[in-house]
PDB file of C-alpha atoms in Angstrom:
ATOM      1  CA  MET J 945       0.000   0.000   0.000  1.00 50.00           C
ATOM      2  CA  ASN J 946       1.309   3.417  -0.906  1.00 56.00           C
ATOM      3  CA  ARG J 947       1.798   5.180   2.462  1.00 57.00           C
ATOM      4  CA  ASN J 948       1.596   8.551   0.726  1.00 73.00           C
ATOM      5  CA  SER J 949      -1.926   7.954  -0.539  1.00 93.00           C
ATOM      6  CA  LEU J 950      -4.786   9.450   1.435  1.00 93.00           C
ATOM      7  CA  ASP J 951      -5.995   5.965   2.422  1.00 92.00           C
ATOM      8  CA  GLY J 952      -2.507   5.043   3.569  1.00 92.00           C
ATOM      9  CA  LEU J 953      -2.162   8.235   5.584  1.00 93.00           C
ATOM     10  CA  ALA J 954      -5.618   7.719   7.073  1.00 94.00           C
ATOM     11  CA  ASP J 955      -4.631   4.170   8.111  1.00 93.00           C
ATOM     12  CA  SER J 956      -1.414   5.482   9.673  1.00 94.00           C
ATOM     13  CA  TRP J 957      -3.354   8.182  11.502  1.00 94.00           C
ATOM     14  CA  LEU J 958      -5.846   5.649  12.896  1.00 95.00           C
ATOM     15  CA  MET J 959      -3.039   3.364  14.115  1.00 96.00           C
ATOM     16  CA  LYS J 960      -1.172   6.237  15.790  1.00 97.00           C
ATOM     17  CA  LYS J 961      -4.405   7.513  17.333  1.00 96.00           C
ATOM     18  CA  GLN J 962      -4.922   4.077  18.930  1.00 97.00           C
ATOM     19  CA  GLU J 963      -1.319   4.100  20.192  1.00 98.00           C
ATOM     20  CA  VAL J 964      -1.788   7.566  21.707  1.00 98.00           C
ATOM     21  CA  GLU J 965      -5.028   6.545  23.449  1.00 97.00           C
ATOM     22  CA  ALA J 966      -3.358   3.400  24.819  1.00 98.00           C
ATOM     23  CA  ALA J 967      -0.370   5.447  26.022  1.00 98.00           C
ATOM     24  CA  LYS J 968      -2.709   7.951  27.740  1.00 97.00           C
ATOM     25  CA  ALA J 969      -4.484   5.116  29.554  1.00 97.00           C
ATOM     26  CA  GLU J 970      -1.128   3.658  30.584  1.00 97.00           C
ATOM     27  CA  LEU J 971       0.053   7.031  31.926  1.00 96.00           C
ATOM     28  CA  ILE J 972      -3.131   7.434  33.962  1.00 95.00           C
ATOM     29  CA  ALA J 973      -2.660   3.961  35.446  1.00 96.00           C
ATOM     30  CA  ILE J 974       0.948   4.778  36.390  1.00 95.00           C
ATOM     31  CA  GLU J 975      -0.119   8.106  37.920  1.00 93.00           C
ATOM     32  CA  GLN J 976      -2.691   6.272  40.045  1.00 94.00           C
ATOM     33  CA  ARG J 977       0.101   4.050  41.363  1.00 95.00           C
ATOM     34  CA  ILE J 978       2.329   7.085  42.071  1.00 93.00           C
ATOM     35  CA  LEU J 979      -0.254   9.078  44.050  1.00 91.00           C
ATOM     36  CA  PRO J 980      -0.206   6.919  47.216  1.00 92.00           C
ATOM     37  CA  MET J 981       3.606   7.148  47.287  1.00 92.00           C
ATOM     38  CA  VAL J 982       3.910  10.950  47.365  1.00 91.00           C
ATOM     39  CA  SER J 983       2.637  13.865  49.373  1.00 85.00           C
ATOM     40  CA  ALA J 984      -0.092  16.049  47.973  1.00 81.00           C
ATOM     41  CA  ARG J 985      -2.128  18.958  49.188  1.00 81.00           C
ATOM     42  CA  GLU J 986      -5.488  20.223  48.138  1.00 82.00           C
ATOM     43  CA  ASP J 987      -5.438  23.201  45.780  1.00 83.00           C
ATOM     44  CA  GLY J 988      -1.689  23.269  45.311  1.00 86.00           C
ATOM     45  CA  SER J 989       1.356  21.282  44.314  1.00 90.00           C
ATOM     46  CA  VAL J 990       3.961  19.273  46.199  1.00 91.00           C
ATOM     47  CA  THR J 991       7.259  18.021  44.816  1.00 93.00           C
ATOM     48  CA  THR J 992       8.821  14.801  46.083  1.00 93.00           C
ATOM     49  CA  GLN J 993      12.350  13.743  45.204  1.00 91.00           C
ATOM     50  CA  THR J 994      13.011  10.085  44.409  1.00 92.00           C
ATOM     51  CA  GLN J 995      16.056   8.164  45.614  1.00 92.00           C
ATOM     52  CA  ASP J 996      17.555   8.595  42.137  1.00 92.00           C
ATOM     53  CA  GLY J 997      17.028  12.362  42.283  1.00 92.00           C
ATOM     54  CA  LYS J 998      13.984  12.561  40.019  1.00 93.00           C
ATOM     55  CA  ARG J 999      11.492  15.244  41.017  1.00 93.00           C
ATOM     56  CA  VAL J1000       7.858  14.125  41.038  1.00 94.00           C
ATOM     57  CA  THR J1001       5.385  16.994  41.314  1.00 93.00           C
ATOM     58  CA  VAL J1002       1.736  16.372  42.081  1.00 92.00           C
ATOM     59  CA  LYS J1003      -0.752  19.160  41.472  1.00 91.00           C
ATOM     60  CA  LEU J1004      -4.237  18.920  42.900  1.00 87.00           C
ATOM     61  CA  PRO J1005      -6.085  21.916  41.508  1.00 88.00           C
ATOM     62  CA  MET J1006      -9.451  22.882  42.918  1.00 88.00           C
ATOM     63  CA  ARG J1007     -12.054  23.920  40.364  1.00 90.00           C
ATOM     64  CA  TYR J1008     -14.477  26.576  41.576  1.00 89.00           C
ATOM     65  CA  SER J1009     -17.794  27.538  40.068  1.00 93.00           C
ATOM     66  CA  LEU J1010     -20.339  30.179  40.934  1.00 94.00           C
ATOM     67  CA  ASP J1011     -24.060  29.686  41.481  1.00 95.00           C
ATOM     68  CA  GLY J1012     -25.376  33.007  40.188  1.00 93.00           C
ATOM     69  CA  LYS J1013     -28.857  32.486  41.598  1.00 95.00           C
ATOM     70  CA  ARG J1014     -27.526  31.768  45.093  1.00 95.00           C
ATOM     71  CA  LEU J1015     -25.095  34.708  44.786  1.00 95.00           C
ATOM     72  CA  ASN J1016     -28.005  37.078  44.177  1.00 94.00           C
ATOM     73  CA  GLU J1017     -29.665  35.763  47.332  1.00 95.00           C
ATOM     74  CA  ILE J1018     -26.626  36.404  49.570  1.00 95.00           C
ATOM     75  CA  ARG J1019     -24.677  39.215  47.884  1.00 93.00           C
ATOM     76  CA  GLU J1020     -26.175  41.960  50.124  1.00 95.00           C
ATOM     77  CA  GLN J1021     -24.693  40.223  53.190  1.00 96.00           C
ATOM     78  CA  ILE J1022     -21.107  40.831  52.024  1.00 95.00           C
ATOM     79  CA  PRO J1023     -19.538  44.249  51.359  1.00 94.00           C
ATOM     80  CA  THR J1024     -19.068  44.772  47.618  1.00 92.00           C
ATOM     81  CA  GLU J1025     -15.326  45.371  47.971  1.00 93.00           C
ATOM     82  CA  LEU J1026     -14.933  41.955  49.643  1.00 95.00           C
ATOM     83  CA  LEU J1027     -16.828  39.931  47.031  1.00 93.00           C
ATOM     84  CA  PRO J1028     -14.289  37.734  45.209  1.00 94.00           C
ATOM     85  CA  LEU J1029     -15.753  38.563  41.821  1.00 94.00           C
ATOM     86  CA  LYS J1030     -14.520  40.237  38.677  1.00 91.00           C
ATOM     87  CA  VAL J1031     -16.193  41.117  35.434  1.00 88.00           C
ATOM     88  CA  LYS J1032     -14.461  40.034  32.285  1.00 90.00           C
ATOM     89  CA  GLU J1033     -15.511  41.183  28.845  1.00 92.00           C
ATOM     90  CA  LEU J1034     -15.338  38.313  26.389  1.00 94.00           C
ATOM     91  CA  LEU J1035     -15.725  38.352  22.651  1.00 96.00           C
ATOM     92  CA  ASP J1036     -19.010  36.814  21.531  1.00 95.00           C
ATOM     93  CA  GLU J1037     -17.898  35.152  18.295  1.00 95.00           C
ATOM     94  CA  PRO J1038     -21.362  34.361  16.892  1.00 96.00           C
ATOM     95  CA  ALA J1039     -22.391  37.995  17.507  1.00 97.00           C
ATOM     96  CA  LEU J1040     -19.151  39.178  15.862  1.00 96.00           C
ATOM     97  CA  LYS J1041     -19.843  37.072  12.773  1.00 95.00           C
ATOM     98  CA  ASN J1042     -23.410  38.362  12.703  1.00 97.00           C
ATOM     99  CA  MET J1043     -22.158  41.953  12.992  1.00 97.00           C
ATOM    100  CA  ARG J1044     -19.791  41.316  10.086  1.00 96.00           C
ATOM    101  CA  THR J1045     -22.645  40.242   7.791  1.00 97.00           C
ATOM    102  CA  GLU J1046     -25.553  42.318   9.096  1.00 97.00           C
ATOM    103  CA  HIS J1047     -23.810  45.554  10.145  1.00 97.00           C
ATOM    104  CA  PRO J1048     -20.565  45.854   8.142  1.00 96.00           C
ATOM    105  CA  HIS J1049     -20.139  49.544   9.020  1.00 97.00           C
ATOM    106  CA  PHE J1050     -20.049  48.809  12.758  1.00 97.00           C
ATOM    107  CA  TYR J1051     -17.946  45.697  12.158  1.00 96.00           C
ATOM    108  CA  LYS J1052     -15.341  47.802  10.363  1.00 96.00           C
ATOM    109  CA  ILE J1053     -15.078  50.050  13.438  1.00 96.00           C
ATOM    110  CA  PHE J1054     -15.164  47.195  15.957  1.00 95.00           C
ATOM    111  CA  SER J1055     -12.641  45.091  14.042  1.00 94.00           C
ATOM    112  CA  GLN J1056      -9.943  47.604  15.013  1.00 95.00           C
ATOM    113  CA  CYS J1057      -9.881  46.033  18.466  1.00 95.00           C
ATOM    114  CA  VAL J1058     -10.113  42.386  17.373  1.00 94.00           C
ATOM    115  CA  SER J1059      -7.299  40.179  16.209  1.00 93.00           C
ATOM    116  CA  SER J1060      -7.561  36.695  14.804  1.00 91.00           C
ATOM    117  CA  LYS J1061      -5.248  33.848  13.951  1.00 91.00           C
ATOM    118  CA  PRO J1062      -5.900  30.458  12.415  1.00 89.00           C
ATOM    119  CA  GLY J1063      -6.528  27.659  14.895  1.00 87.00           C
ATOM    120  CA  LYS J1064      -4.889  24.245  14.886  1.00 86.00           C
ATOM    121  CA  PRO J1065      -6.369  22.061  12.165  1.00 80.00           C
ATOM    122  CA  ASN J1066      -8.495  19.262  13.576  1.00 86.00           C
ATOM    123  CA  VAL J1067      -8.419  16.000  11.635  1.00 83.00           C
ATOM    124  CA  THR J1068     -10.906  13.238  12.398  1.00 85.00           C
ATOM    125  CA  ILE J1069     -10.904   9.946  10.563  1.00 83.00           C
ATOM    126  CA  LYS J1070     -13.555   7.249  10.932  1.00 85.00           C
ATOM    127  CA  GLU J1071     -13.574   3.748   9.552  1.00 84.00           C
ATOM    128  CA  PRO J1072     -16.290   3.150   6.949  1.00 84.00           C
ATOM    129  CA  ALA J1073     -19.469   1.494   8.204  1.00 83.00           C
ATOM    130  CA  HIS J1074     -19.549  -2.012   6.756  1.00 75.00           C
ATOM    131  CA  ALA J1075     -22.852  -3.625   5.873  1.00 55.00           C
ATOM    132  CA  VAL J1076     -23.721  -6.612   8.041  1.00 54.00           C
TER     133      VAL J1076
END
């Protein structure tokens, strides 16, 4: 089989994808065996040195989320300057694309403060469905 053909490259991609998934699963299994052997602390990282001098760092991040409805119920009980909140303006991409087509004059003005760059190409390959 010609490895430069699209079918050949697709086959190679599928094989490597399987290898990557297997390697990820193997790494997770090894990490699960490492965890009981090292120190760790919630919401931080701890580094442990092995007998051979390797440095093993374990990070246990804490993910926080906000219940907006509950916040509105309790926000008056906390001084505004003490609330651990910040407002962040984010670009609404669907609205930007709509502005570009529906309101080109405003898009031309707004585009002065927007930059763009191509994202990483995403390739997905699926085996053909074979009739039973």
